[in-house]
Amino acid sequence: MQPDNSTQTSLAGGAQCTVDCTVIGHSRLGNNLFHSFSQFSIPENVTVTFADGGASNIFARVSGGRSILEGTLAVTGSGNANFFLINPHGVTFGPQATLITAGSVIVSTADSIVFPNQVLFDATDTTLPPTLTVSAPVGLQFGQNPGALINHSQASPAGSLNIFGAPVGLQVNAGKTLALVSSGIFLEHGNLTANGGRIELGSVSAGSEVALSPEFHLSYQGVSAFQDIYLRQGTFVDASGDGGEIVAHGSTINLADTAVISNFASGRLSSSLIHLIANESINITGIGILFSPLPNSSSDGATLKIDTKLLTIQRGGVISGGTIGTGNGGNLVINALEAVNVSGVGDFSPSLITTATEGTGAGGDITINTRRLSITGGARIEAITYGLGQGGDVTVNATEQIHLSGTGVTPLAGVFASGILASSGLEERSFQPTGIGGSLRLITSELSLDRGAQVGVNSLGSGNAGNLEIQAQTVRLDNSSQITAASAFGNGGNIHVRNLETLILRRGSGISTRAGTGNGQGNGGNIDIVANFVVTRPFENSDIIATATRGRGGNIKIDTRGLYGISERRAIANNRTNDIDATSDFGVSGTIAVNNLVVEAEQQLVSLPSQTLTTTALIREGCAATGNRFVVTGPGGLPTHPTDAVDINAPLVDLGRSYASHALGRNLTAEAALDSTITALQQQPWIEANTVTTDRNNRVVLVAQPRSGSESPWPITSRCAA
């Protein structure tokens, strides 16, 4: 550790600190103290103490190489001063690195600290600006080659542990801010703790300027590009307490190998927050983000907001919020411009996005806004109540597609089907839970379920199931996939499927609102389907069911233009028929109403003639008419060729007044012409007519050649004019 003499910084005991060092000199302007070092590192088991002298802020800049802090950095004095450390070359906190401060701590690899009027305390220019003011800082300015910030701290000063029983690592006092702002942040088996305070992680690119408020909230409006943030190898970032906040902003945010971001609320405040912003992606592998009220707390859980382009949760990654006490669970809002992908299972659980309640408080809601949502390999999104409180609601707005597929097997927890669930309980019990299941709403262009996937609002306790609404253009269920609103002891939920072009059920899939699956008294829920076409394949055991065991069966209403392959009948397991069933085993059956029903396709089939048509006899070369026309429409809508014989059974239409009848003052009718034509054709061999003429009785006749005594012959010309 070496002062650079640009300020009045000095060390008690000299530069060679073996156990403890105290920074006693400084340059002071109002309530701000300024220190400048050419080198600043703290060896393990060494404590470096800054005396605040009653000041509000202490600013330390390092102009030399990377700072490696393996010991204790402390701030003492009556001012409860905030501490700022900037080193453009980078900062590393070792496994035993410890903070002992009364105020907030901001560590950055920025070049300079910005004050009002663009006055800079610059680590690359060791002169002290004569205009440096007593004002609070307003930002951090990064140079062209900023370093990264690395934390390995597992320190546990005075035996202090976080809410998980793990070492607190780098910790600030309750209600204070711990901010790490650099170009790349790596928390590798390194913990951060701010009980009821604020933890800020900002990873920005070169040339950026980050604004800083008096409350140490950072603004990134002046940042055009970001860098990555990594949390891995058993890292904990914890702001549990009254009103704690965690904010991270980067290009990608990666949580892996049991990295945990947690904010367990306590007290009466409900403003706790976790907000992750990643311009490119957020990736969670293994346990990830936990946000809940503390056990038996009356406060509401923290709100979790995720804003990114792509969210990926895999191999047992978890985003979980819940409540055990009287407070409500926190809400989860995910905005992913491109996609949300949740896949696979871990050792203990599936990859999971969940909110839950085990107390009297309501569970938190889950809202997902994206283009595409994919849930595969046993992964789940679920809002569940295990107690008296109502389960949270789940809303998914996916403009292009929602896709669910497959199951996953965990080594320690069994088999899980991919699903989106808003349920009451996970096991059938008559006494618990009693809370009502939440509602589920899916809005998309295409909903696809495959290989046993589930979408449901089930109740497996005594509570009623919630309601399920689907708005889509196409819904396809395949390979034993199910949309359900079942209940074990309470009433089944209602299912509304609307605005569909096509609903397709294949290979043992179905839609059901069964009630009384645990032999309860609940009534079956209602099913309301509005779709242009409802399609199943015969003999595949795909059903639409609103049944009950002891209660009343539900009502099924289907508005459709076409219902294919499925009929109203009793649904029996594995009967290989596609059934619509609203019966009750021991109660009153429900009703089934199908409006605008089109008869099934197999009932409209007709036998076609086995003899094929000779197309050469039907299609002839044609040419445009150039005079008046005489048109006879041929069979099948094909025009008759001018040289074809006239069909004896083809009627002649009323041609009006002919040229001949007008000349003779006679008005012949079509009936007379038809009688004459039939008589002439029956008396003669089949010879193609080639002349139109009148006979002695002044009737128009078609003849093969002119006869003697006929008048006004009208020969048929060889061209296509009539």
XYZ file of C-alpha atoms in Angstrom:
722
model
C 0.000 0.000 0.000
C 1.566 3.270 -1.097
C 0.159 6.848 -1.164
C 1.070 8.787 -4.315
C 1.467 12.151 -2.501
C -1.172 13.882 -4.621
C -3.235 14.199 -1.441
C -2.219 14.486 2.211
C -2.748 10.754 2.712
C -0.342 9.141 5.176
C -0.102 5.882 7.086
C 0.508 5.427 10.779
C 3.390 2.956 11.101
C 4.668 3.399 7.553
C 3.853 1.664 4.297
C 4.799 -1.822 5.496
C 1.653 -2.884 7.326
C 2.219 -6.190 9.098
C -0.936 -6.354 11.230
C -2.831 -3.067 11.300
C -2.519 0.172 9.393
C -4.381 3.414 9.947
C -4.804 5.995 7.218
C -4.432 9.266 9.116
C -3.776 11.908 6.498
C -6.248 13.198 3.946
C -7.376 16.125 1.857
C -10.694 17.422 3.119
C -13.313 19.519 1.388
C -16.398 20.003 3.504
C -17.750 16.583 4.446
C -15.648 14.777 1.829
C -12.237 13.186 2.463
C -9.961 12.379 -0.496
C -7.176 9.764 -0.569
C -4.885 8.786 -3.441
C -2.675 5.676 -3.745
C -0.275 4.381 -6.340
C -0.767 0.877 -4.884
C -3.542 -0.335 -2.613
C -3.794 -3.965 -1.480
C -4.498 -5.551 1.915
C -2.745 -8.827 2.826
C -4.582 -11.603 4.656
C -4.925 -11.067 8.434
C -4.188 -7.336 8.031
C -6.660 -4.545 8.833
C -6.522 -1.157 7.121
C -8.598 1.485 8.870
C -9.752 4.820 7.459
C -10.710 7.419 10.076
C -13.625 9.511 8.832
C -13.030 12.463 11.146
C -16.758 13.124 11.172
C -16.954 13.312 7.370
C -19.853 11.891 5.343
C -17.873 10.422 2.430
C -14.395 8.981 1.949
C -13.020 8.731 -1.608
C -9.953 6.583 -2.362
C -8.416 6.266 -5.817
C -5.690 3.863 -6.963
C -3.519 4.795 -9.930
C -1.282 1.698 -10.004
C -1.990 -2.009 -10.539
C -4.913 -4.217 -9.489
C -5.978 -4.049 -5.841
C -6.021 -7.405 -4.064
C -7.905 -7.180 -0.782
C -7.457 -10.298 1.350
C -7.727 -8.740 4.786
C -10.101 -6.268 6.459
C -11.047 -2.810 5.213
C -12.524 -0.739 8.037
C -13.933 2.766 8.447
C -14.189 4.270 11.922
C -15.321 7.575 13.343
C -18.399 9.523 14.237
C -19.428 10.378 10.688
C -20.675 6.898 9.677
C -18.997 7.764 6.387
C -19.688 6.106 3.052
C -16.585 4.629 1.418
C -15.712 4.845 -2.318
C -12.833 2.879 -3.844
C -11.946 3.210 -7.555
C -9.180 1.340 -9.376
C -9.335 1.192 -13.200
C -6.956 -1.803 -13.193
C -9.394 -4.027 -11.290
C -10.205 -5.191 -7.765
C -10.108 -8.695 -6.265
C -11.530 -9.664 -2.862
C -9.915 -12.785 -1.422
C -11.597 -15.571 0.601
C -11.075 -13.752 3.928
C -11.794 -10.225 2.701
C -13.963 -8.340 5.189
C -15.715 -4.965 5.324
C -16.274 -3.170 8.639
C -18.060 0.087 7.902
C -20.974 2.079 9.262
C -21.962 3.544 5.903
C -22.399 2.327 2.354
C -19.564 0.924 0.232
C -19.081 1.532 -3.508
C -16.239 -0.340 -5.244
C -15.636 0.344 -8.936
C -13.108 -0.011 -11.736
C -14.132 3.369 -13.143
C -11.439 5.897 -14.042
C -13.053 8.676 -12.074
C -15.762 9.770 -9.681
C -17.935 12.504 -11.194
C -19.079 15.515 -9.186
C -21.441 18.314 -10.256
C -20.302 20.470 -13.188
C -18.253 17.512 -14.534
C -15.575 17.884 -11.890
C -13.607 14.604 -11.755
C -11.664 12.831 -9.024
C -9.592 10.865 -11.537
C -7.426 7.804 -10.900
C -5.566 8.315 -14.190
C -4.665 11.936 -13.406
C -3.123 12.163 -9.944
C -3.450 15.917 -9.650
C -6.130 17.171 -7.301
C -8.575 19.384 -9.187
C -8.666 22.884 -7.698
C -12.396 23.015 -8.370
C -13.175 19.860 -6.388
C -16.275 20.671 -4.370
C -17.937 19.641 -1.175
C -20.915 18.230 -3.117
C -21.960 14.596 -3.189
C -20.837 12.555 -6.236
C -23.210 12.210 -9.173
C -21.632 9.408 -11.205
C -18.829 7.066 -12.223
C -16.936 7.525 -15.494
C -15.182 4.575 -17.152
C -12.099 4.754 -19.348
C -11.161 2.782 -22.449
C -9.755 -0.307 -20.706
C -11.531 -0.872 -17.386
C -10.698 -3.931 -15.310
C -13.005 -6.568 -13.839
C -14.137 -7.046 -10.263
C -13.757 -10.474 -8.599
C -15.096 -11.611 -5.225
C -14.129 -14.837 -3.407
C -15.041 -13.660 0.090
C -16.333 -16.267 2.535
C -15.554 -14.156 5.583
C -17.601 -14.588 8.729
C -16.585 -11.752 11.092
C -17.566 -12.490 14.689
C -19.218 -15.686 13.426
C -21.865 -13.815 11.429
C -23.870 -15.919 8.973
C -26.496 -15.119 6.372
C -30.045 -16.478 6.328
C -28.835 -19.764 4.825
C -26.248 -20.299 7.540
C -23.442 -19.458 5.128
C -20.697 -16.860 5.752
C -21.784 -13.291 5.039
C -18.717 -12.519 2.894
C -18.603 -8.812 2.076
C -21.202 -7.215 4.334
C -22.468 -3.704 5.021
C -24.592 -2.549 7.921
C -28.356 -3.035 7.867
C -30.100 -0.674 5.488
C -26.892 0.385 3.696
C -25.757 -0.076 0.090
C -23.061 -2.393 -1.236
C -22.391 -1.552 -4.901
C -19.926 -3.260 -7.228
C -19.628 -1.461 -10.583
C -17.049 -2.589 -13.121
C -16.466 -4.025 -16.578
C -17.188 -7.663 -15.788
C -18.229 -8.988 -12.364
C -17.233 -12.450 -11.129
C -18.662 -13.708 -7.834
C -16.967 -17.092 -7.495
C -17.666 -18.699 -4.130
C -17.888 -15.148 -2.879
C -20.828 -13.834 -0.842
C -22.450 -10.399 -0.514
C -24.770 -9.411 2.341
C -26.790 -6.252 3.053
C -29.525 -7.007 5.590
C -32.511 -4.894 4.607
C -30.158 -2.815 2.473
C -29.312 -2.571 -1.186
C -26.912 -4.642 -3.289
C -26.123 -3.244 -6.732
C -24.165 -5.077 -9.427
C -23.418 -3.135 -12.607
C -21.229 -4.488 -15.406
C -20.637 -1.889 -18.133
C -18.405 -1.477 -21.170
C -15.537 0.946 -21.758
C -16.390 4.627 -22.053
C -19.594 4.320 -20.021
C -20.886 6.797 -17.473
C -23.091 5.546 -14.652
C -25.221 8.090 -12.801
C -25.383 7.967 -9.012
C -28.192 9.311 -6.834
C -27.742 10.545 -3.242
C -29.403 7.287 -2.102
C -26.800 5.341 -4.128
C -29.265 4.157 -6.751
C -27.403 3.742 -10.028
C -28.770 4.783 -13.412
C -27.479 3.328 -16.684
C -29.065 5.718 -19.172
C -25.611 6.867 -20.266
C -24.435 3.291 -20.917
C -24.514 2.052 -24.511
C -23.137 -1.462 -23.904
C -22.800 -3.854 -20.977
C -20.535 -6.693 -19.870
C -21.310 -10.018 -18.164
C -22.052 -10.906 -14.539
C -21.218 -14.374 -13.159
C -22.430 -15.898 -9.889
C -21.167 -19.444 -9.383
C -19.563 -22.045 -7.130
C -21.808 -21.596 -4.118
C -22.208 -17.816 -4.166
C -24.875 -16.101 -2.024
C -26.132 -12.563 -2.653
C -28.523 -11.754 0.186
C -30.466 -8.596 1.086
C -32.986 -10.247 3.404
C -34.612 -7.939 5.883
C -36.980 -5.004 5.965
C -37.187 -3.426 2.494
C -34.049 -5.010 1.028
C -33.232 -4.600 -2.660
C -30.953 -6.392 -5.120
C -30.372 -4.909 -8.583
C -28.083 -6.375 -11.246
C -27.560 -4.927 -14.738
C -25.353 -6.528 -17.380
C -25.163 -8.025 -20.845
C -25.640 -11.585 -19.592
C -26.266 -12.675 -16.003
C -25.215 -16.243 -15.230
C -26.109 -18.184 -12.068
C -24.576 -21.648 -11.814
C -23.465 -24.297 -9.322
C -25.791 -23.322 -6.455
C -25.512 -19.572 -6.863
C -28.321 -17.903 -4.913
C -29.820 -14.417 -5.080
C -32.150 -14.104 -2.092
C -34.336 -11.495 -0.470
C -36.415 -12.821 2.423
C -38.604 -9.982 3.659
C -39.273 -9.229 7.329
C -41.015 -6.502 9.316
C -43.892 -4.499 7.887
C -42.426 -3.031 4.709
C -43.489 -4.531 1.392
C -41.058 -2.723 -0.923
C -38.456 -5.495 -1.108
C -37.206 -6.028 -4.646
C -34.979 -8.171 -6.816
C -34.500 -6.710 -10.294
C -32.312 -8.390 -12.897
C -31.716 -6.588 -16.208
C -29.693 -8.308 -18.937
C -29.563 -6.912 -22.450
C -28.842 -10.354 -23.900
C -29.660 -13.263 -21.590
C -30.109 -14.585 -18.060
C -29.026 -18.191 -17.477
C -29.811 -20.135 -14.298
C -28.397 -23.606 -13.642
C -28.879 -25.118 -10.200
C -30.573 -23.225 -7.346
C -31.020 -19.642 -8.465
C -33.298 -16.951 -7.038
C -35.303 -17.095 -3.807
C -37.648 -14.336 -2.633
C -40.082 -14.807 0.256
C -41.165 -13.352 3.578
C -39.282 -14.783 6.531
C -41.082 -17.611 8.384
C -43.982 -16.368 10.536
C -43.512 -12.856 9.148
C -46.420 -10.500 8.556
C -44.661 -8.706 5.705
C -45.267 -9.396 2.033
C -42.648 -11.140 -0.048
C -40.256 -9.306 -2.333
C -41.141 -8.556 -5.927
C -38.903 -10.185 -8.528
C -38.578 -8.514 -11.937
C -36.576 -9.964 -14.812
C -35.984 -7.966 -17.992
C -33.943 -9.639 -20.718
C -33.966 -10.924 -24.273
C -33.620 -14.626 -23.391
C -34.220 -16.393 -20.055
C -32.892 -19.952 -19.721
C -33.424 -22.153 -16.646
C -31.980 -25.664 -16.812
C -30.673 -28.678 -14.865
C -32.630 -27.919 -11.711
C -32.412 -24.138 -11.826
C -35.023 -22.504 -9.598
C -36.762 -19.164 -9.274
C -38.881 -19.469 -6.137
C -41.017 -17.145 -4.054
C -43.358 -18.030 -1.217
C -44.845 -17.154 2.140
C -45.126 -19.119 5.374
C -46.727 -16.476 7.594
C -49.636 -14.081 7.302
C -47.984 -11.930 4.658
C -48.596 -12.460 0.976
C -45.986 -14.037 -1.246
C -43.991 -11.898 -3.628
C -44.946 -11.473 -7.259
C -42.771 -12.516 -10.189
C -42.735 -10.598 -13.494
C -40.630 -11.879 -16.409
C -40.241 -9.830 -19.583
C -38.187 -11.729 -22.189
C -38.232 -10.187 -25.648
C -37.340 -13.416 -27.457
C -37.944 -16.523 -25.357
C -38.199 -18.217 -21.974
C -36.755 -21.758 -21.948
C -37.209 -23.937 -18.848
C -35.834 -27.464 -19.229
C -34.738 -30.589 -17.407
C -34.348 -31.579 -13.773
C -31.664 -31.503 -11.093
C -30.863 -33.900 -8.260
C -33.588 -32.560 -5.971
C -36.197 -30.881 -8.153
C -37.157 -30.025 -11.701
C -36.126 -26.755 -13.253
C -38.749 -24.509 -11.773
C -40.421 -21.110 -11.688
C -42.705 -21.112 -8.657
C -44.555 -19.125 -6.035
C -46.158 -20.810 -3.029
C -47.920 -20.183 0.269
C -47.885 -22.415 3.345
C -49.546 -19.930 5.698
C -52.649 -17.783 5.653
C -51.213 -15.263 3.218
C -51.910 -15.524 -0.491
C -49.281 -16.882 -2.820
C -47.558 -14.569 -5.260
C -48.588 -14.174 -8.882
C -46.450 -15.157 -11.884
C -46.578 -13.081 -15.078
C -44.514 -13.965 -18.155
C -44.389 -11.808 -21.287
C -42.391 -13.185 -24.215
C -42.541 -14.366 -27.833
C -41.940 -18.058 -27.113
C -42.211 -20.128 -23.938
C -40.726 -23.643 -23.906
C -41.047 -26.047 -20.948
C -39.452 -29.453 -21.525
C -37.928 -32.476 -19.818
C -40.010 -32.301 -16.635
C -39.567 -28.567 -15.983
C -42.445 -26.604 -14.465
C -44.030 -23.243 -13.848
C -46.352 -23.404 -10.840
C -48.182 -21.310 -8.267
C -49.254 -23.500 -5.336
C -50.957 -23.169 -1.968
C -50.101 -25.691 0.748
C -52.072 -23.975 3.502
C -55.051 -21.722 4.121
C -54.032 -18.944 1.764
C -55.168 -18.718 -1.829
C -52.672 -19.802 -4.449
C -51.210 -17.249 -6.804
C -52.324 -16.690 -10.382
C -50.230 -17.525 -13.452
C -50.481 -15.425 -16.625
C -48.456 -16.151 -19.757
C -48.513 -13.855 -22.786
C -46.478 -15.553 -25.540
C -47.191 -13.942 -28.878
C -45.905 -16.858 -30.988
C -45.928 -20.144 -29.078
C -46.216 -21.961 -25.765
C -44.678 -25.441 -25.998
C -44.601 -28.113 -23.279
C -43.119 -31.570 -23.724
C -41.884 -34.603 -21.844
C -41.048 -35.750 -18.335
C -37.918 -35.771 -16.221
C -36.584 -38.120 -13.530
C -34.675 -36.700 -10.556
C -32.354 -39.047 -8.620
C -33.897 -38.058 -5.276
C -37.401 -36.722 -5.968
C -38.949 -38.970 -8.624
C -40.646 -38.270 -11.937
C -41.988 -34.884 -13.003
C -44.131 -34.029 -16.012
C -43.514 -30.763 -17.805
C -46.285 -28.388 -16.878
C -47.819 -25.020 -16.089
C -49.839 -25.337 -12.884
C -51.856 -23.136 -10.540
C -52.800 -25.645 -7.871
C -53.875 -26.260 -4.312
C -51.571 -28.931 -2.868
C -49.411 -31.623 -4.406
C -50.899 -34.611 -2.565
C -54.499 -35.707 -2.065
C -55.478 -34.867 1.517
C -58.945 -34.211 2.887
C -57.745 -31.812 5.603
C -54.952 -29.822 4.032
C -54.586 -27.570 2.183
C -57.876 -25.681 2.301
C -56.739 -22.737 0.212
C -58.317 -22.114 -3.175
C -56.063 -22.778 -6.125
C -55.040 -19.833 -8.259
C -56.155 -19.112 -11.797
C -54.176 -19.763 -14.958
C -54.364 -17.683 -18.138
C -52.488 -18.513 -21.352
C -52.556 -16.151 -24.331
C -50.662 -17.203 -27.451
C -50.902 -17.992 -31.137
C -50.085 -21.694 -30.687
C -50.318 -23.892 -27.579
C -48.651 -27.289 -27.958
C -48.520 -30.074 -25.342
C -46.699 -33.335 -26.039
C -45.444 -36.490 -24.264
C -47.448 -36.252 -21.063
C -47.209 -32.489 -20.526
C -49.801 -30.810 -18.294
C -51.578 -27.491 -18.003
C -53.780 -27.433 -14.943
C -55.551 -25.650 -12.084
C -55.972 -28.661 -9.826
C -56.888 -28.925 -6.149
C -55.576 -31.964 -4.299
C -56.819 -30.834 -0.880
C -60.204 -29.640 0.336
C -59.927 -26.303 -1.451
C -61.589 -25.613 -4.766
C -59.627 -25.660 -7.992
C -59.032 -22.371 -9.779
C -60.099 -21.378 -13.268
C -58.166 -21.824 -16.505
C -58.454 -19.637 -19.594
C -56.740 -20.256 -22.927
C -56.809 -17.832 -25.842
C -55.027 -19.123 -28.929
C -55.399 -19.816 -32.629
C -54.279 -23.440 -32.391
C -54.225 -25.824 -29.425
C -52.681 -29.259 -29.943
C -52.458 -32.003 -27.304
C -50.574 -35.205 -28.110
C -49.235 -38.334 -26.399
C -51.257 -38.349 -23.154
C -51.021 -34.601 -22.542
C -53.750 -33.022 -20.440
C -55.474 -29.710 -19.730
C -57.145 -30.156 -16.340
C -59.107 -28.392 -13.611
C -59.562 -31.361 -11.280
C -60.288 -31.478 -7.553
C -59.929 -34.209 -4.951
C -62.489 -32.965 -2.417
C -63.531 -29.459 -3.484
C -65.206 -28.243 -6.645
C -63.474 -28.621 -9.970
C -62.349 -25.493 -11.761
C -63.701 -24.065 -14.993
C -61.874 -24.257 -18.325
C -62.438 -21.674 -21.057
C -60.774 -22.251 -24.441
C -61.548 -19.388 -26.797
C -60.814 -17.822 -30.181
C -59.492 -21.099 -31.590
C -59.153 -21.947 -35.224
C -58.364 -25.593 -34.423
C -58.349 -27.774 -31.300
C -56.542 -31.080 -31.886
C -56.566 -33.987 -29.392
C -54.346 -36.969 -30.162
C -53.262 -40.271 -28.594
C -54.829 -40.304 -25.158
C -54.856 -36.554 -24.585
C -57.778 -34.671 -23.150
C -59.437 -31.730 -21.436
C -61.086 -32.445 -18.082
C -62.634 -30.853 -14.992
C -63.026 -33.960 -12.849
C -64.279 -33.456 -9.290
C -64.071 -35.883 -6.392
C -60.917 -37.703 -7.459
C -60.364 -38.263 -3.721
C -63.975 -39.501 -3.320
C -65.090 -36.002 -2.316
C -68.430 -34.236 -2.666
C -67.264 -31.503 -5.050
C -69.079 -30.622 -8.248
C -67.414 -30.925 -11.614
C -66.227 -27.737 -13.260
C -67.521 -26.381 -16.551
C -65.802 -26.553 -19.936
C -66.447 -23.865 -22.545
C -64.783 -24.300 -25.952
C -65.108 -21.914 -28.892
C -63.252 -23.261 -31.940
C -63.847 -23.441 -35.662
C -62.790 -27.089 -35.650
C -62.393 -29.707 -32.914
C -60.466 -32.668 -34.311
C -59.544 -36.080 -32.925
C -58.435 -39.287 -34.584
C -60.737 -42.289 -34.070
C -59.898 -44.950 -31.480
C -57.245 -42.908 -29.605
C -58.993 -42.413 -26.229
C -58.892 -38.610 -26.340
C -61.705 -37.187 -24.217
C -63.405 -33.982 -23.084
C -64.683 -34.649 -19.554
C -66.536 -32.683 -16.848
C -67.398 -35.522 -14.483
C -67.911 -35.844 -10.729
C -67.842 -38.698 -8.241
C -70.490 -37.675 -5.693
C -71.292 -34.125 -6.715
C -72.955 -32.800 -9.819
C -71.260 -33.275 -13.164
C -70.051 -30.152 -14.899
C -71.454 -28.571 -18.035
C -69.716 -28.823 -21.406
C -70.453 -26.249 -24.091
C -68.749 -26.404 -27.488
C -69.320 -23.785 -30.187
C -67.790 -25.051 -33.417
C -68.166 -25.344 -37.170
C -66.847 -28.881 -37.211
C -66.584 -31.630 -34.583
C -64.638 -34.613 -35.894
C -63.850 -37.997 -34.396
C -65.381 -37.413 -30.944
C -68.917 -38.055 -29.679
C -71.067 -37.764 -26.588
C -70.774 -40.966 -24.557
C -69.607 -42.232 -21.182
C -65.832 -41.968 -20.882
C -64.339 -45.232 -19.652
C -60.632 -45.578 -19.068
C -58.810 -47.141 -22.005
C -62.008 -47.714 -23.995
C -60.251 -46.457 -27.151
C -63.102 -44.121 -28.013
C -63.038 -40.330 -28.040
C -65.723 -39.208 -25.621
C -67.526 -36.091 -24.408
C -68.751 -36.904 -20.892
C -70.451 -34.784 -18.192
C -71.800 -37.568 -15.981
C -71.625 -38.092 -12.224
C -71.059 -41.486 -10.623
C -73.495 -40.923 -7.756
C -74.883 -37.439 -8.389
C -76.715 -35.538 -11.100
C -75.064 -35.471 -14.485
C -74.178 -32.208 -16.153
C -75.181 -31.045 -19.603
C -73.500 -31.181 -22.995
C -74.318 -28.591 -25.653
C -72.691 -28.518 -29.075
C -73.740 -25.528 -31.159
C -73.501 -25.283 -34.963
C -72.376 -28.892 -35.089
C -71.240 -30.152 -38.499
C -71.887 -33.856 -39.074
C -68.728 -35.901 -38.781
C -66.725 -36.349 -41.947
C -67.165 -40.123 -42.099
C -70.970 -39.674 -42.254
C -70.679 -37.429 -45.322
C -68.677 -39.846 -47.465
C -70.324 -41.069 -50.705
C -69.292 -43.803 -53.099
C -67.622 -42.559 -56.246
C -67.912 -44.392 -59.610
C -65.103 -46.836 -60.196
C -64.877 -45.942 -63.917
C -62.485 -43.096 -64.531
C -63.204 -40.302 -66.963
C -61.340 -39.916 -70.219
C -60.113 -36.375 -70.053
C -59.463 -36.128 -73.770
C -63.188 -36.436 -74.371
C -63.891 -33.601 -71.950
C -61.214 -31.055 -72.700
C -60.951 -29.695 -76.218
C -59.014 -26.950 -77.856
C -61.124 -23.812 -77.793
C -61.132 -20.454 -79.461
C -62.841 -17.170 -78.809
C -66.295 -16.507 -80.279
C -66.397 -13.696 -82.810
C -70.115 -13.437 -83.519
C -73.375 -14.297 -81.804
C -73.285 -17.259 -79.441
C -75.300 -20.427 -78.866
C -74.036 -22.026 -75.622
C -74.748 -25.512 -74.346
C -73.103 -26.245 -71.007
C -71.551 -29.677 -70.890
C -71.474 -32.157 -67.989
C -69.297 -31.374 -64.979
C -69.233 -27.679 -65.884
C -66.996 -28.277 -68.937
C -68.006 -26.508 -72.163
C -69.187 -28.683 -75.018
C -67.071 -28.608 -78.152
C -68.907 -27.156 -81.163
C -68.567 -30.418 -83.085
C -69.875 -32.680 -80.275
C -73.320 -34.236 -80.570
C -76.056 -32.707 -78.431
C -77.092 -34.893 -75.464
C -80.667 -36.005 -75.900
C -81.365 -35.474 -72.195
C -79.932 -31.938 -72.043
C -82.735 -29.340 -71.875
C -82.718 -26.300 -74.125
C -83.253 -22.962 -72.457
C -85.607 -20.306 -73.739
C -83.671 -18.570 -76.530
C -86.192 -15.792 -77.030
C -87.254 -14.675 -80.540
C -85.107 -16.266 -83.235
C -84.187 -14.545 -86.486
C -86.433 -16.886 -88.493
C -89.500 -16.517 -86.259
C -89.122 -12.757 -86.302
C -89.036 -12.803 -90.087
C -92.162 -14.970 -90.300
C -94.028 -13.257 -87.453
C -94.089 -16.391 -85.398
C -92.936 -16.845 -81.765
C -91.758 -20.359 -81.128
C -91.341 -21.608 -77.547
C -88.491 -23.669 -76.177
C -90.899 -26.568 -75.553
C -91.826 -26.787 -79.224
C -88.164 -26.687 -80.217
C -87.368 -29.449 -77.730
C -90.258 -31.664 -78.963
C -89.186 -31.209 -82.560
C -85.544 -31.961 -81.752
C -86.398 -35.127 -79.810
C -88.757 -36.339 -82.605
C -86.180 -35.712 -85.291
C -83.418 -37.473 -83.372
C -85.571 -40.511 -82.508
C -86.547 -41.076 -86.163
C -83.050 -40.931 -87.577
C -79.760 -42.639 -86.933
C -77.323 -40.810 -84.719
C -75.764 -38.391 -87.180
C -74.178 -35.223 -85.938
C -76.235 -32.152 -86.845
C -74.507 -29.565 -88.979
C -77.363 -27.289 -90.095
C -80.070 -25.177 -88.460
C -83.117 -24.648 -90.704
C -86.926 -24.402 -90.775
C -89.297 -27.025 -92.065
C -92.573 -26.631 -93.959
C -94.363 -25.740 -90.734
C -91.850 -22.980 -90.086
C -90.325 -24.770 -87.103
C -86.606 -24.523 -86.377
C -84.859 -27.880 -86.670
C -81.268 -29.193 -86.452
C -80.422 -31.464 -89.384
C -77.389 -33.334 -90.659
C -77.883 -31.792 -94.116
C -80.430 -29.519 -95.753
C -83.619 -31.250 -96.986
C -85.653 -30.443 -100.008
C -88.421 -28.009 -99.239
C -86.699 -26.445 -96.324
C -86.227 -22.730 -96.291
C -83.654 -20.313 -94.904
C -80.879 -22.778 -94.145
C -78.364 -21.601 -91.465
C -75.219 -23.623 -92.070
C -72.841 -24.155 -89.143
C -69.536 -22.639 -90.059
C -66.204 -24.305 -89.459
C -65.059 -21.519 -87.138
C -66.006 -21.092 -83.475
C -68.477 -18.287 -84.058
C -72.078 -19.140 -83.247
